[in-house]
JSON list of C-alpha atoms in Angstrom, two decimals:
[
{"chain": "A", "resi": 808, "resn": "UNK", "atom": "CA", "xyz": [22.60, -17.71, -20.38]},
{"chain": "A", "resi": 809, "resn": "UNK", "atom": "CA", "xyz": [23.10, -19.81, -17.63]},
{"chain": "A", "resi": 810, "resn": "UNK", "atom": "CA", "xyz": [24.24, -17.01, -15.51]},
{"chain": "A", "resi": 811, "resn": "UNK", "atom": "CA", "xyz": [20.87, -14.69, -17.07]},
{"chain": "A", "resi": 812, "resn": "UNK", "atom": "CA", "xyz": [18.63, -17.54, -15.68]},
{"chain": "A", "resi": 813, "resn": "UNK", "atom": "CA", "xyz": [20.31, -17.61, -12.27]},
{"chain": "A", "resi": 814, "resn": "UNK", "atom": "CA", "xyz": [20.06, -14.11, -11.80]},
{"chain": "A", "resi": 815, "resn": "UNK", "atom": "CA", "xyz": [16.31, -14.00, -12.77]},
{"chain": "A", "resi": 816, "resn": "UNK", "atom": "CA", "xyz": [15.46, -17.00, -10.16]},
{"chain": "A", "resi": 817, "resn": "UNK", "atom": "CA", "xyz": [17.25, -15.05, -7.60]},
{"chain": "A", "resi": 818, "resn": "UNK", "atom": "CA", "xyz": [15.53, -11.78, -8.33]},
{"chain": "A", "resi": 819, "resn": "UNK", "atom": "CA", "xyz": [12.17, -13.60, -8.13]},
{"chain": "A", "resi": 820, "resn": "UNK", "atom": "CA", "xyz": [12.79, -15.47, -4.80]},
{"chain": "A", "resi": 821, "resn": "UNK", "atom": "CA", "xyz": [14.04, -11.82, -3.32]},
{"chain": "A", "resi": 822, "resn": "UNK", "atom": "CA", "xyz": [10.53, -10.48, -4.54]},
{"chain": "A", "resi": 823, "resn": "UNK", "atom": "CA", "xyz": [8.63, -13.24, -2.83]},
{"chain": "A", "resi": 824, "resn": "UNK", "atom": "CA", "xyz": [10.69, -12.59, 0.48]},
{"chain": "A", "resi": 825, "resn": "UNK", "atom": "CA", "xyz": [10.36, -9.44, 0.53]},
{"chain": "A", "resi": 826, "resn": "UNK", "atom": "CA", "xyz": [6.36, -9.76, 0.57]},
{"chain": "A", "resi": 827, "resn": "UNK", "atom": "CA", "xyz": [6.14, -12.38, 2.84]},
{"chain": "A", "resi": 828, "resn": "UNK", "atom": "CA", "xyz": [9.20, -13.18, 4.69]},
{"chain": "A", "resi": 829, "resn": "UNK", "atom": "CA", "xyz": [11.92, -10.54, 5.44]},
{"chain": "A", "resi": 830, "resn": "UNK", "atom": "CA", "xyz": [11.10, -7.24, 7.13]},
{"chain": "A", "resi": 831, "resn": "UNK", "atom": "CA", "xyz": [14.45, -6.16, 6.86]},
{"chain": "A", "resi": 832, "resn": "UNK", "atom": "CA", "xyz": [14.14, -6.34, 3.14]},
{"chain": "A", "resi": 833, "resn": "UNK", "atom": "CA", "xyz": [10.90, -4.67, 3.25]},
{"chain": "A", "resi": 834, "resn": "UNK", "atom": "CA", "xyz": [12.43, -1.62, 4.91]},
{"chain": "A", "resi": 835, "resn": "UNK", "atom": "CA", "xyz": [14.93, -1.49, 2.01]},
{"chain": "A", "resi": 836, "resn": "UNK", "atom": "CA", "xyz": [12.74, -1.35, -0.84]},
{"chain": "A", "resi": 837, "resn": "UNK", "atom": "CA", "xyz": [10.56, 0.95, 0.94]},
{"chain": "A", "resi": 838, "resn": "UNK", "atom": "CA", "xyz": [13.50, 3.51, 0.29]},
{"chain": "A", "resi": 839, "resn": "UNK", "atom": "CA", "xyz": [14.50, 2.36, -3.16]},
{"chain": "A", "resi": 840, "resn": "UNK", "atom": "CA", "xyz": [13.87, 4.83, -5.90]},
{"chain": "A", "resi": 841, "resn": "UNK", "atom": "CA", "xyz": [13.79, 7.16, -7.40]},
{"chain": "A", "resi": 842, "resn": "UNK", "atom": "CA", "xyz": [9.87, 7.34, -8.81]},
{"chain": "A", "resi": 843, "resn": "UNK", "atom": "CA", "xyz": [10.93, 7.60, -12.32]},
{"chain": "A", "resi": 844, "resn": "UNK", "atom": "CA", "xyz": [12.83, 4.41, -12.33]},
{"chain": "A", "resi": 845, "resn": "UNK", "atom": "CA", "xyz": [10.08, 2.38, -10.79]},
{"chain": "A", "resi": 846, "resn": "UNK", "atom": "CA", "xyz": [8.91, -0.48, -12.99]},
{"chain": "A", "resi": 847, "resn": "UNK", "atom": "CA", "xyz": [5.67, -2.15, -11.65]},
{"chain": "A", "resi": 848, "resn": "UNK", "atom": "CA", "xyz": [6.91, -5.07, -13.53]},
{"chain": "A", "resi": 849, "resn": "UNK", "atom": "CA", "xyz": [9.44, -5.62, -10.62]},
{"chain": "A", "resi": 850, "resn": "UNK", "atom": "CA", "xyz": [6.20, -7.00, -8.45]},
{"chain": "A", "resi": 851, "resn": "UNK", "atom": "CA", "xyz": [5.31, -9.94, -10.88]},
{"chain": "A", "resi": 852, "resn": "UNK", "atom": "CA", "xyz": [7.13, -12.37, -8.87]},
{"chain": "A", "resi": 853, "resn": "UNK", "atom": "CA", "xyz": [5.06, -11.16, -5.56]},
{"chain": "A", "resi": 854, "resn": "UNK", "atom": "CA", "xyz": [2.04, -11.17, -7.76]},
{"chain": "A", "resi": 855, "resn": "UNK", "atom": "CA", "xyz": [2.57, -14.78, -8.78]},
{"chain": "A", "resi": 856, "resn": "UNK", "atom": "CA", "xyz": [3.19, -15.63, -4.98]},
{"chain": "A", "resi": 857, "resn": "UNK", "atom": "CA", "xyz": [-0.17, -13.78, -4.21]},
{"chain": "A", "resi": 858, "resn": "UNK", "atom": "CA", "xyz": [-1.85, -16.35, -6.91]},
{"chain": "A", "resi": 859, "resn": "UNK", "atom": "CA", "xyz": [-0.18, -18.92, -4.98]},
{"chain": "A", "resi": 860, "resn": "UNK", "atom": "CA", "xyz": [-1.48, -18.10, -1.80]},
{"chain": "A", "resi": 861, "resn": "UNK", "atom": "CA", "xyz": [-4.99, -17.69, -3.44]},
{"chain": "A", "resi": 862, "resn": "UNK", "atom": "CA", "xyz": [-4.63, -21.40, -4.90]},
{"chain": "A", "resi": 863, "resn": "UNK", "atom": "CA", "xyz": [-3.75, -22.90, -1.25]},
{"chain": "A", "resi": 864, "resn": "UNK", "atom": "CA", "xyz": [-6.31, -20.81, 0.61]},
{"chain": "A", "resi": 865, "resn": "UNK", "atom": "CA", "xyz": [-8.95, -19.45, -1.83]},
{"chain": "A", "resi": 866, "resn": "UNK", "atom": "CA", "xyz": [-10.15, -16.05, -0.25]},
{"chain": "A", "resi": 867, "resn": "UNK", "atom": "CA", "xyz": [-13.87, -15.38, -0.15]},
{"chain": "A", "resi": 868, "resn": "UNK", "atom": "CA", "xyz": [-15.30, -12.92, -2.78]},
{"chain": "A", "resi": 869, "resn": "UNK", "atom": "CA", "xyz": [-17.18, -9.66, -1.39]},
{"chain": "A", "resi": 870, "resn": "UNK", "atom": "CA", "xyz": [-14.65, -9.35, 1.35]},
{"chain": "A", "resi": 871, "resn": "UNK", "atom": "CA", "xyz": [-12.93, -6.05, 2.11]},
{"chain": "A", "resi": 872, "resn": "UNK", "atom": "CA", "xyz": [-9.23, -5.79, 0.25]},
{"chain": "A", "resi": 873, "resn": "UNK", "atom": "CA", "xyz": [-6.43, -3.84, 1.83]},
{"chain": "A", "resi": 874, "resn": "UNK", "atom": "CA", "xyz": [-3.50, -3.05, -0.59]},
{"chain": "A", "resi": 875, "resn": "UNK", "atom": "CA", "xyz": [-0.50, -0.76, -0.61]},
{"chain": "A", "resi": 876, "resn": "UNK", "atom": "CA", "xyz": [3.17, -0.19, 0.46]},
{"chain": "A", "resi": 877, "resn": "UNK", "atom": "CA", "xyz": [5.33, -1.60, 3.16]},
{"chain": "A", "resi": 878, "resn": "UNK", "atom": "CA", "xyz": [3.05, -0.44, 6.14]},
{"chain": "A", "resi": 879, "resn": "UNK", "atom": "CA", "xyz": [0.25, -2.49, 4.95]},
{"chain": "A", "resi": 880, "resn": "UNK", "atom": "CA", "xyz": [2.58, -5.29, 3.41]},
{"chain": "A", "resi": 881, "resn": "UNK", "atom": "CA", "xyz": [4.00, -5.62, 7.27]},
{"chain": "A", "resi": 882, "resn": "UNK", "atom": "CA", "xyz": [0.51, -5.83, 8.57]},
{"chain": "A", "resi": 883, "resn": "UNK", "atom": "CA", "xyz": [-0.94, -8.67, 6.31]},
{"chain": "A", "resi": 884, "resn": "UNK", "atom": "CA", "xyz": [-1.07, -11.41, 8.41]},
{"chain": "A", "resi": 885, "resn": "UNK", "atom": "CA", "xyz": [-2.37, -9.21, 11.31]},
{"chain": "A", "resi": 886, "resn": "UNK", "atom": "CA", "xyz": [-5.26, -7.23, 9.56]},
{"chain": "A", "resi": 887, "resn": "UNK", "atom": "CA", "xyz": [-7.63, -10.27, 9.37]},
{"chain": "A", "resi": 888, "resn": "UNK", "atom": "CA", "xyz": [-7.52, -10.28, 13.66]},
{"chain": "A", "resi": 889, "resn": "UNK", "atom": "CA", "xyz": [-7.13, -6.58, 13.77]},
{"chain": "A", "resi": 890, "resn": "UNK", "atom": "CA", "xyz": [-10.40, -5.81, 11.90]},
{"chain": "A", "resi": 891, "resn": "UNK", "atom": "CA", "xyz": [-12.21, -8.85, 12.90]},
{"chain": "A", "resi": 892, "resn": "UNK", "atom": "CA", "xyz": [-15.07, -9.53, 12.43]},
{"chain": "A", "resi": 893, "resn": "UNK", "atom": "CA", "xyz": [-14.69, -7.70, 9.31]},
{"chain": "A", "resi": 894, "resn": "UNK", "atom": "CA", "xyz": [-13.89, -10.47, 6.41]},
{"chain": "A", "resi": 895, "resn": "UNK", "atom": "CA", "xyz": [-10.23, -9.10, 4.95]},
{"chain": "A", "resi": 896, "resn": "UNK", "atom": "CA", "xyz": [-8.07, -9.97, 2.45]},
{"chain": "A", "resi": 897, "resn": "UNK", "atom": "CA", "xyz": [-4.58, -8.38, 2.85]},
{"chain": "A", "resi": 898, "resn": "UNK", "atom": "CA", "xyz": [-2.67, -7.63, -0.20]},
{"chain": "A", "resi": 899, "resn": "UNK", "atom": "CA", "xyz": [0.11, -5.04, 0.79]},
{"chain": "A", "resi": 900, "resn": "UNK", "atom": "CA", "xyz": [3.42, -5.20, -1.10]},
{"chain": "A", "resi": 901, "resn": "UNK", "atom": "CA", "xyz": [6.20, -3.33, 0.45]},
{"chain": "A", "resi": 902, "resn": "UNK", "atom": "CA", "xyz": [8.30, -1.17, -1.56]},
{"chain": "A", "resi": 903, "resn": "UNK", "atom": "CA", "xyz": [5.25, -0.24, -4.07]},
{"chain": "A", "resi": 904, "resn": "UNK", "atom": "CA", "xyz": [3.79, 2.91, -5.03]},
{"chain": "A", "resi": 905, "resn": "UNK", "atom": "CA", "xyz": [0.59, 4.30, -6.12]},
{"chain": "A", "resi": 906, "resn": "UNK", "atom": "CA", "xyz": [1.47, 3.66, -10.09]},
{"chain": "A", "resi": 907, "resn": "UNK", "atom": "CA", "xyz": [2.27, -0.09, -8.93]},
{"chain": "A", "resi": 908, "resn": "UNK", "atom": "CA", "xyz": [-1.51, -0.34, -7.31]},
{"chain": "A", "resi": 909, "resn": "UNK", "atom": "CA", "xyz": [-2.64, 0.66, -10.65]},
{"chain": "A", "resi": 910, "resn": "UNK", "atom": "CA", "xyz": [-0.45, -1.28, -12.88]},
{"chain": "A", "resi": 911, "resn": "UNK", "atom": "CA", "xyz": [-1.50, -4.62, -10.42]},
{"chain": "A", "resi": 912, "resn": "UNK", "atom": "CA", "xyz": [-5.05, -3.60, -9.75]},
{"chain": "A", "resi": 913, "resn": "UNK", "atom": "CA", "xyz": [-6.51, -6.66, -11.44]},
{"chain": "A", "resi": 914, "resn": "UNK", "atom": "CA", "xyz": [-4.42, -8.96, -9.45]},
{"chain": "A", "resi": 915, "resn": "UNK", "atom": "CA", "xyz": [-4.36, -7.28, -5.77]},
{"chain": "A", "resi": 916, "resn": "UNK", "atom": "CA", "xyz": [-7.76, -6.31, -5.69]},
{"chain": "A", "resi": 917, "resn": "UNK", "atom": "CA", "xyz": [-10.61, -6.67, -8.74]},
{"chain": "A", "resi": 918, "resn": "UNK", "atom": "CA", "xyz": [-10.39, -10.34, -9.09]},
{"chain": "A", "resi": 919, "resn": "UNK", "atom": "CA", "xyz": [-11.36, -10.65, -5.47]},
{"chain": "A", "resi": 920, "resn": "UNK", "atom": "CA", "xyz": [-14.83, -8.75, -6.21]},
{"chain": "A", "resi": 921, "resn": "UNK", "atom": "CA", "xyz": [-14.56, -6.89, -2.80]},
{"chain": "A", "resi": 922, "resn": "UNK", "atom": "CA", "xyz": [-17.04, -4.96, -1.56]},
{"chain": "A", "resi": 923, "resn": "UNK", "atom": "CA", "xyz": [-14.51, -2.37, -0.18]},
{"chain": "A", "resi": 924, "resn": "UNK", "atom": "CA", "xyz": [-11.00, -1.57, -1.23]},
{"chain": "A", "resi": 925, "resn": "UNK", "atom": "CA", "xyz": [-8.65, 0.20, 1.21]},
{"chain": "A", "resi": 926, "resn": "UNK", "atom": "CA", "xyz": [-5.55, 1.72, -0.52]},
{"chain": "A", "resi": 927, "resn": "UNK", "atom": "CA", "xyz": [-2.39, 3.01, 1.29]},
{"chain": "A", "resi": 928, "resn": "UNK", "atom": "CA", "xyz": [-0.09, 4.44, -0.91]},
{"chain": "A", "resi": 929, "resn": "UNK", "atom": "CA", "xyz": [1.76, 7.78, -1.24]},
{"chain": "A", "resi": 930, "resn": "UNK", "atom": "CA", "xyz": [4.16, 7.09, 1.44]},
{"chain": "A", "resi": 931, "resn": "UNK", "atom": "CA", "xyz": [6.98, 6.15, -0.69]},
{"chain": "A", "resi": 932, "resn": "UNK", "atom": "CA", "xyz": [5.70, 8.28, -3.39]},
{"chain": "A", "resi": 933, "resn": "UNK", "atom": "CA", "xyz": [6.45, 11.62, -1.58]},
{"chain": "A", "resi": 934, "resn": "UNK", "atom": "CA", "xyz": [10.07, 9.99, -0.41]},
{"chain": "A", "resi": 935, "resn": "UNK", "atom": "CA", "xyz": [10.87, 9.58, -3.87]},
{"chain": "A", "resi": 936, "resn": "UNK", "atom": "CA", "xyz": [10.07, 13.24, -4.88]},
{"chain": "A", "resi": 937, "resn": "UNK", "atom": "CA", "xyz": [6.82, 12.60, -6.85]},
{"chain": "A", "resi": 938, "resn": "UNK", "atom": "CA", "xyz": [4.64, 15.73, -7.35]},
{"chain": "A", "resi": 939, "resn": "UNK", "atom": "CA", "xyz": [1.51, 15.73, -5.16]},
{"chain": "A", "resi": 940, "resn": "UNK", "atom": "CA", "xyz": [-0.46, 16.18, -8.10]},
{"chain": "A", "resi": 941, "resn": "UNK", "atom": "CA", "xyz": [0.99, 12.98, -9.81]},
{"chain": "A", "resi": 942, "resn": "UNK", "atom": "CA", "xyz": [-0.10, 10.97, -6.79]},
{"chain": "A", "resi": 943, "resn": "UNK", "atom": "CA", "xyz": [-3.73, 12.10, -6.55]},
{"chain": "A", "resi": 944, "resn": "UNK", "atom": "CA", "xyz": [-4.27, 11.95, -10.40]},
{"chain": "A", "resi": 945, "resn": "UNK", "atom": "CA", "xyz": [-2.85, 8.08, -9.94]},
{"chain": "A", "resi": 946, "resn": "UNK", "atom": "CA", "xyz": [-4.97, 7.58, -7.25]},
{"chain": "A", "resi": 947, "resn": "UNK", "atom": "CA", "xyz": [-7.67, 8.96, -9.40]},
{"chain": "A", "resi": 948, "resn": "UNK", "atom": "CA", "xyz": [-7.41, 6.38, -12.34]},
{"chain": "A", "resi": 949, "resn": "UNK", "atom": "CA", "xyz": [-7.32, 3.85, -10.07]},
{"chain": "A", "resi": 950, "resn": "UNK", "atom": "CA", "xyz": [-10.75, 4.97, -8.71]},
{"chain": "A", "resi": 951, "resn": "UNK", "atom": "CA", "xyz": [-11.96, 5.02, -12.26]},
{"chain": "A", "resi": 952, "resn": "UNK", "atom": "CA", "xyz": [-11.14, 1.30, -13.06]},
{"chain": "A", "resi": 953, "resn": "UNK", "atom": "CA", "xyz": [-12.78, 0.26, -10.06]},
{"chain": "A", "resi": 954, "resn": "UNK", "atom": "CA", "xyz": [-15.77, 2.23, -10.93]},
{"chain": "A", "resi": 955, "resn": "UNK", "atom": "CA", "xyz": [-16.07, 0.69, -14.35]},
{"chain": "A", "resi": 956, "resn": "UNK", "atom": "CA", "xyz": [-15.45, -2.82, -13.17]},
{"chain": "A", "resi": 957, "resn": "UNK", "atom": "CA", "xyz": [-16.95, -3.03, -9.37]},
{"chain": "A", "resi": 958, "resn": "UNK", "atom": "CA", "xyz": [-19.49, 0.16, -9.95]},
{"chain": "A", "resi": 959, "resn": "UNK", "atom": "CA", "xyz": [-20.78, -0.89, -6.51]},
{"chain": "A", "resi": 960, "resn": "UNK", "atom": "CA", "xyz": [-17.60, -1.33, -4.64]},
{"chain": "A", "resi": 961, "resn": "UNK", "atom": "CA", "xyz": [-16.59, 1.50, -2.30]},
{"chain": "A", "resi": 962, "resn": "UNK", "atom": "CA", "xyz": [-12.95, 2.95, -1.81]},
{"chain": "A", "resi": 963, "resn": "UNK", "atom": "CA", "xyz": [-11.27, 4.26, 1.26]},
{"chain": "A", "resi": 964, "resn": "UNK", "atom": "CA", "xyz": [-7.91, 5.57, 0.56]},
{"chain": "A", "resi": 965, "resn": "UNK", "atom": "CA", "xyz": [-5.86, 6.35, 3.78]},
{"chain": "A", "resi": 966, "resn": "UNK", "atom": "CA", "xyz": [-3.56, 9.43, 4.49]},
{"chain": "A", "resi": 967, "resn": "UNK", "atom": "CA", "xyz": [-0.12, 9.05, 4.17]},
{"chain": "A", "resi": 968, "resn": "UNK", "atom": "CA", "xyz": [1.01, 9.09, 8.03]},
{"chain": "A", "resi": 969, "resn": "UNK", "atom": "CA", "xyz": [3.75, 10.95, 9.57]},
{"chain": "A", "resi": 970, "resn": "UNK", "atom": "CA", "xyz": [7.04, 9.44, 10.48]},
{"chain": "A", "resi": 971, "resn": "UNK", "atom": "CA", "xyz": [10.29, 10.17, 12.22]},
{"chain": "A", "resi": 972, "resn": "UNK", "atom": "CA", "xyz": [12.03, 9.00, 9.01]},
{"chain": "A", "resi": 973, "resn": "UNK", "atom": "CA", "xyz": [10.40, 11.16, 6.72]},
{"chain": "A", "resi": 974, "resn": "UNK", "atom": "CA", "xyz": [10.16, 14.18, 8.48]},
{"chain": "A", "resi": 975, "resn": "UNK", "atom": "CA", "xyz": [11.44, 16.20, 5.47]},
{"chain": "A", "resi": 976, "resn": "UNK", "atom": "CA", "xyz": [8.77, 15.31, 2.96]},
{"chain": "A", "resi": 977, "resn": "UNK", "atom": "CA", "xyz": [5.76, 15.47, 5.66]},
{"chain": "A", "resi": 978, "resn": "UNK", "atom": "CA", "xyz": [4.55, 18.75, 4.20]},
{"chain": "A", "resi": 979, "resn": "UNK", "atom": "CA", "xyz": [4.19, 17.10, 0.98]},
{"chain": "A", "resi": 980, "resn": "UNK", "atom": "CA", "xyz": [2.47, 14.19, 2.39]},
{"chain": "A", "resi": 981, "resn": "UNK", "atom": "CA", "xyz": [0.02, 16.77, 3.92]},
{"chain": "A", "resi": 982, "resn": "UNK", "atom": "CA", "xyz": [-0.80, 18.09, 0.47]},
{"chain": "A", "resi": 983, "resn": "UNK", "atom": "CA", "xyz": [-1.34, 14.57, -0.81]},
{"chain": "A", "resi": 984, "resn": "UNK", "atom": "CA", "xyz": [-3.68, 13.88, 1.90]},
{"chain": "A", "resi": 985, "resn": "UNK", "atom": "CA", "xyz": [-5.50, 16.98, 1.06]},
{"chain": "A", "resi": 986, "resn": "UNK", "atom": "CA", "xyz": [-5.67, 15.73, -2.64]},
{"chain": "A", "resi": 987, "resn": "UNK", "atom": "CA", "xyz": [-7.43, 12.57, -1.26]},
{"chain": "A", "resi": 988, "resn": "UNK", "atom": "CA", "xyz": [-9.78, 14.40, 1.05]},
{"chain": "A", "resi": 989, "resn": "UNK", "atom": "CA", "xyz": [-10.96, 16.33, -2.15]},
{"chain": "A", "resi": 990, "resn": "UNK", "atom": "CA", "xyz": [-11.52, 13.51, -4.21]},
{"chain": "A", "resi": 991, "resn": "UNK", "atom": "CA", "xyz": [-13.48, 11.75, -1.59]},
{"chain": "A", "resi": 992, "resn": "UNK", "atom": "CA", "xyz": [-15.72, 14.81, -1.32]},
{"chain": "A", "resi": 993, "resn": "UNK", "atom": "CA", "xyz": [-16.46, 14.71, -5.04]},
{"chain": "A", "resi": 994, "resn": "UNK", "atom": "CA", "xyz": [-17.16, 11.10, -5.31]},
{"chain": "A", "resi": 995, "resn": "UNK", "atom": "CA", "xyz": [-19.76, 9.29, -2.98]},
{"chain": "A", "resi": 996, "resn": "UNK", "atom": "CA", "xyz": [-17.84, 5.97, -3.31]},
{"chain": "A", "resi": 997, "resn": "UNK", "atom": "CA", "xyz": [-14.78, 7.23, -2.21]},
{"chain": "A", "resi": 998, "resn": "UNK", "atom": "CA", "xyz": [-13.99, 7.69, 1.72]},
{"chain": "A", "resi": 999, "resn": "UNK", "atom": "CA", "xyz": [-10.78, 9.09, 3.00]},
{"chain": "A", "resi": 1000, "resn": "UNK", "atom": "CA", "xyz": [-9.42, 7.69, 6.15]},
{"chain": "A", "resi": 1001, "resn": "UNK", "atom": "CA", "xyz": [-7.42, 10.32, 8.67]},
{"chain": "A", "resi": 1002, "resn": "UNK", "atom": "CA", "xyz": [-4.70, 7.71, 9.46]},
{"chain": "A", "resi": 1003, "resn": "UNK", "atom": "CA", "xyz": [-1.96, 10.54, 9.78]},
{"chain": "A", "resi": 1004, "resn": "UNK", "atom": "CA", "xyz": [-3.72, 12.47, 12.71]},
{"chain": "A", "resi": 1005, "resn": "UNK", "atom": "CA", "xyz": [-3.59, 9.77, 15.41]},
{"chain": "A", "resi": 1006, "resn": "UNK", "atom": "CA", "xyz": [-0.02, 9.74, 15.10]},
{"chain": "A", "resi": 1007, "resn": "UNK", "atom": "CA", "xyz": [0.50, 13.19, 15.90]},
{"chain": "A", "resi": 1008, "resn": "UNK", "atom": "CA", "xyz": [1.16, 15.08, 19.25]},
{"chain": "A", "resi": 1009, "resn": "UNK", "atom": "CA", "xyz": [-0.78, 18.17, 20.47]},
{"chain": "A", "resi": 1010, "resn": "UNK", "atom": "CA", "xyz": [1.70, 20.37, 19.18]},
{"chain": "A", "resi": 1011, "resn": "UNK", "atom": "CA", "xyz": [1.68, 18.77, 15.61]},
{"chain": "A", "resi": 1012, "resn": "UNK", "atom": "CA", "xyz": [4.97, 16.97, 15.56]},
{"chain": "A", "resi": 1013, "resn": "UNK", "atom": "CA", "xyz": [4.95, 13.18, 14.82]},
{"chain": "A", "resi": 1014, "resn": "UNK", "atom": "CA", "xyz": [4.85, 10.76, 18.03]},
{"chain": "A", "resi": 1015, "resn": "UNK", "atom": "CA", "xyz": [8.41, 8.99, 18.54]},
{"chain": "A", "resi": 1016, "resn": "UNK", "atom": "CA", "xyz": [7.75, 6.04, 20.30]},
{"chain": "A", "resi": 1017, "resn": "UNK", "atom": "CA", "xyz": [5.50, 4.26, 17.74]},
{"chain": "A", "resi": 1018, "resn": "UNK", "atom": "CA", "xyz": [7.89, 3.35, 15.01]},
{"chain": "A", "resi": 1019, "resn": "UNK", "atom": "CA", "xyz": [10.52, 0.34, 15.03]},
{"chain": "A", "resi": 1020, "resn": "UNK", "atom": "CA", "xyz": [14.19, 1.23, 14.73]},
{"chain": "A", "resi": 1021, "resn": "UNK", "atom": "CA", "xyz": [14.00, 2.30, 11.14]},
{"chain": "A", "resi": 1022, "resn": "UNK", "atom": "CA", "xyz": [11.64, 5.43, 12.29]},
{"chain": "A", "resi": 1023, "resn": "UNK", "atom": "CA", "xyz": [9.34, 4.68, 9.27]},
{"chain": "A", "resi": 1024, "resn": "UNK", "atom": "CA", "xyz": [7.40, 1.19, 10.05]},
{"chain": "A", "resi": 1025, "resn": "UNK", "atom": "CA", "xyz": [5.34, 0.82, 13.18]},
{"chain": "A", "resi": 1026, "resn": "UNK", "atom": "CA", "xyz": [5.76, -0.81, 16.10]},
{"chain": "A", "resi": 1027, "resn": "UNK", "atom": "CA", "xyz": [3.06, -3.19, 18.08]},
{"chain": "A", "resi": 1028, "resn": "UNK", "atom": "CA", "xyz": [1.86, -0.03, 19.72]},
{"chain": "A", "resi": 1029, "resn": "UNK", "atom": "CA", "xyz": [1.57, 1.71, 16.43]},
{"chain": "A", "resi": 1030, "resn": "UNK", "atom": "CA", "xyz": [-0.02, -1.32, 14.92]},
{"chain": "A", "resi": 1031, "resn": "UNK", "atom": "CA", "xyz": [-2.83, -0.97, 17.43]},
{"chain": "A", "resi": 1032, "resn": "UNK", "atom": "CA", "xyz": [-3.50, 2.66, 16.60]},
{"chain": "A", "resi": 1033, "resn": "UNK", "atom": "CA", "xyz": [-3.33, 1.42, 12.89]},
{"chain": "A", "resi": 1034, "resn": "UNK", "atom": "CA", "xyz": [-6.08, -0.92, 13.23]},
{"chain": "A", "resi": 1035, "resn": "UNK", "atom": "CA", "xyz": [-8.29, 1.43, 15.19]}
]
């Protein structure tokens, strides 16, 4: 029993660190899988940490909420400045997939009653081999839930970005992006952000000087493009 409790405490600490402290852990988590084994409750510790942050510094209602996987989580502390003068609440949690956002939507987004929600997911999903239709369908469930709870809130879905690490699944990611784009065409409250094209060269290949050593996450120059 004692060993079980110690393992539980260590697991919770590791989750906290993954969200807000250690980029190296974020990288490792963003490559975990496969998707079928992903348990959204693995992020319960991260959700507790977000709640703690809310108590320490209550965010405003009616802001712009940004959530998503490690490309957002690593940007959490920079988002407000990059998007100023917009009021931003950054709630990215690295290693997450679209289904994790759906499962934790109340905690990472709805409780803030934001005027807009920005979502970046699909990067890990495609890497884990999730079918494009399933990723887009899960996004549709998120949209439905937001519409039900916050009917006036706008939803922005970011395209899956290309990366040198995941060139092998880029064709899959492009199909996911097309699915997002079609969802935006059908729904006046949903908007597609093309966060893929700015990272491509004229010949369609991915830029190589915008990533840190892992070939997946953005360096300062990549983050400047990301923010724009």
